[in-house]
C-alpha positions in Angstrom: 0.1 0.0 0.0 2.7 2.5 0.9 4.8 1.5 -2.0 1.9 2.2 -4.4 1.4 5.6 -2.8 5.1 6.3 -3.2 5.1 5.3 -6.8 1.9 7.2 -7.6 3.3 10.4 -5.8 6.6 10.0 -7.6 4.8 9.6 -11.1 2.5 12.5 -10.4 5.4 14.9 -9.4 7.7 13.9 -12.2 5.1 13.5 -14.9 3.9 17.1 -14.0 7.5 18.4 -14.2 8.0 16.7 -17.5 4.8 18.3 -18.9 5.8 21.7 -17.6 9.4 21.5 -19.1 7.9 20.3 -22.4 10.1 20.9 -25.4 11.4 24.3 -24.3 13.3 23.9 -21.1 16.1 21.4 -21.7 17.3 22.9 -25.0 17.3 26.5 -23.5 19.0 25.3 -20.4 21.7 23.3 -22.2 22.4 26.4 -24.4 22.5 28.8 -21.5 24.5 26.6 -19.2 27.1 26.0 -22.0 27.2 29.6 -23.0 27.7 30.8 -19.4 30.7 28.6 -19.1 32.3 28.8 -22.5 31.1 31.9 -24.5 33.4 34.4 -23.0 36.2 31.9 -22.8 36.1 31.3 -26.5 35.5 34.9 -27.6 38.5 36.0 -25.4 40.6 33.2 -27.0 39.6 34.3 -30.5 40.5 37.9 -29.6 44.1 36.7 -29.0 44.2 35.4 -32.5 43.2 38.5 -34.6 44.0 42.1 -35.1 42.2 45.2 -33.9 39.4 47.1 -35.6 38.0 46.3 -39.0 39.1 44.4 -41.1 41.8 43.2 -38.5 39.2 41.3 -36.5 38.6 39.1 -39.5 42.3 38.2 -40.2 44.1 35.8 -38.0 47.5 36.9 -37.0 50.7 35.2 -35.7 49.0 34.5 -32.4 46.4 32.3 -34.1 49.2 30.3 -35.9 51.3 30.1 -32.7 48.3 28.7 -30.7 46.6 26.4 -33.3 49.7 25.1 -35.2 52.7 26.1 -33.0 55.2 23.8 -34.6 54.4 25.2 -38.1 54.7 28.8 -36.8 57.9 28.0 -35.1 59.4 26.3 -38.1 59.2 29.6 -40.1 60.2 31.9 -37.2 56.7 33.0 -36.8 56.6 34.7 -40.2 53.0 34.1 -41.3 53.8 35.0 -44.9 55.9 31.8 -45.1 53.1 29.6 -44.0 51.1 27.7 -46.8 47.4 28.6 -46.8 46.5 25.0 -47.6 46.4 23.3 -45.1 47.7 25.4 -42.3 46.2 28.8 -43.1 42.9 27.2 -43.8 43.1 25.3 -40.5 43.9 28.5 -38.7 41.2 30.6 -40.3 38.5 28.0 -39.7 39.6 27.4 -36.1 39.6 31.2 -35.3 36.2 31.8 -36.9 34.7 28.7 -35.3 35.8 30.0 -31.8 33.4 33.0 -32.4 30.6 31.7 -34.6 29.9 28.3 -33.0 29.3 29.4 -29.4 27.1 32.4 -30.6 25.1 30.0 -32.8 24.5 27.7 -29.9 23.6 30.5 -27.6 21.0 31.8 -30.0 19.9 28.3 -31.1 20.8 28.9 -34.8 21.4 25.6 -36.6 21.9 24.2 -33.2 22.5 20.6 -34.1 25.0 21.3 -36.8 26.7 23.9 -34.5 26.8 21.5 -31.6 28.3 18.7 -33.8 30.9 21.1 -35.1 31.7 22.4 -31.6 32.3 18.7 -30.4 34.6 18.4 -33.3 36.3 21.7 -32.4 36.7 20.6 -28.8 38.3 17.3 -29.9 40.8 19.1 -32.2 41.6 21.6 -29.4 42.2 18.8 -27.0 44.5 17.0 -29.5 46.4 20.3 -30.1 46.7 21.0 -26.2 48.0 17.5 -25.7 50.2 17.0 -28.8 51.7 20.5 -29.2 51.3 22.4 -25.9 52.7 19.7 -23.7 50.1 19.6 -21.0 51.0 17.4 -18.0 49.4 14.0 -17.5 47.7 15.5 -14.4 46.1 18.2 -16.5 44.9 15.6 -19.0 43.5 13.4 -16.4 41.6 10.1 -17.1 38.2 8.6 -16.9 37.2 7.2 -13.6 40.4 8.6 -11.8 40.3 10.0 -8.3 40.6 13.6 -9.4 37.4 15.4 -10.6 38.8 18.6 -12.1 41.4 17.8 -14.7 41.2 20.7 -17.3 41.2 18.2 -20.3 39.3 15.0 -19.6 37.0 16.2 -16.9 36.1 19.7 -18.0 35.8 18.8 -21.7 33.6 15.8 -21.0 31.3 18.1 -19.2 31.4 20.5 -22.0 30.6 17.8 -24.5 27.5 16.5 -22.7 25.2 19.5 -23.2 26.6 19.7 -26.8 25.6 16.0 -27.4 22.1 16.7 -26.0 21.7 19.7 -28.3 23.1 17.8 -31.3 20.5 15.0 -30.7 17.5 17.0 -29.6 18.1 20.5 -31.0 17.7 23.9 -29.4 14.2 23.6 -28.3 11.1 25.8 -28.9 12.8 29.0 -27.6 15.5 29.2 -30.3 16.1 30.7 -33.6 15.8 27.3 -35.2 12.1 27.2 -34.0 11.6 30.7 -35.4 13.0 29.6 -38.7 10.9 26.4 -38.8 7.8 28.4 -38.1 8.7 31.0 -40.8 9.4 28.1 -43.4 6.2 26.3 -42.6 3.6 26.7 -45.3 0.5 28.6 -44.4 -2.4 26.6 -43.1 -4.8 25.3 -45.7 -2.3 25.1 -48.6 -0.9 21.9 -49.8 
């Protein structure tokens, strides 16, 4: 008798919560949580890679090359004009623009699934560069199921990836630019 009451109470509470959250809460929450943690981080990081003013903010400078492909930049004594555009310059340009565009797209819920997938790939590449080229320590890399909970690579980036995975699978939700675009693109009622 008591177990049935507990189960009914449990179901009532959590079914009500699920109905209330609907299709708006989790997408919005995932976007806001991720943005509150990473938006300024990535925007500041991108600012170290570009020049000042316009068009300087559109052109990656030596800081971008030194951060994204450090061994290539070092091999030419940090003379950007000596670095081939394909593949290195292209990688640097895409990486620099991705640091700005992807977090903003996720915040506003614009092409959320594609932006989240690209952001997961971006974080994977960023992790590879950090480990391979920036020589982070084994402690900073961390490991799954180890006794430390705050390694900057494994633990933090795994926590970054989870809301991105949710957004990639479920989308940005009803309170997103994706939903606005979907509504705008929907044919008017009564037309075939």
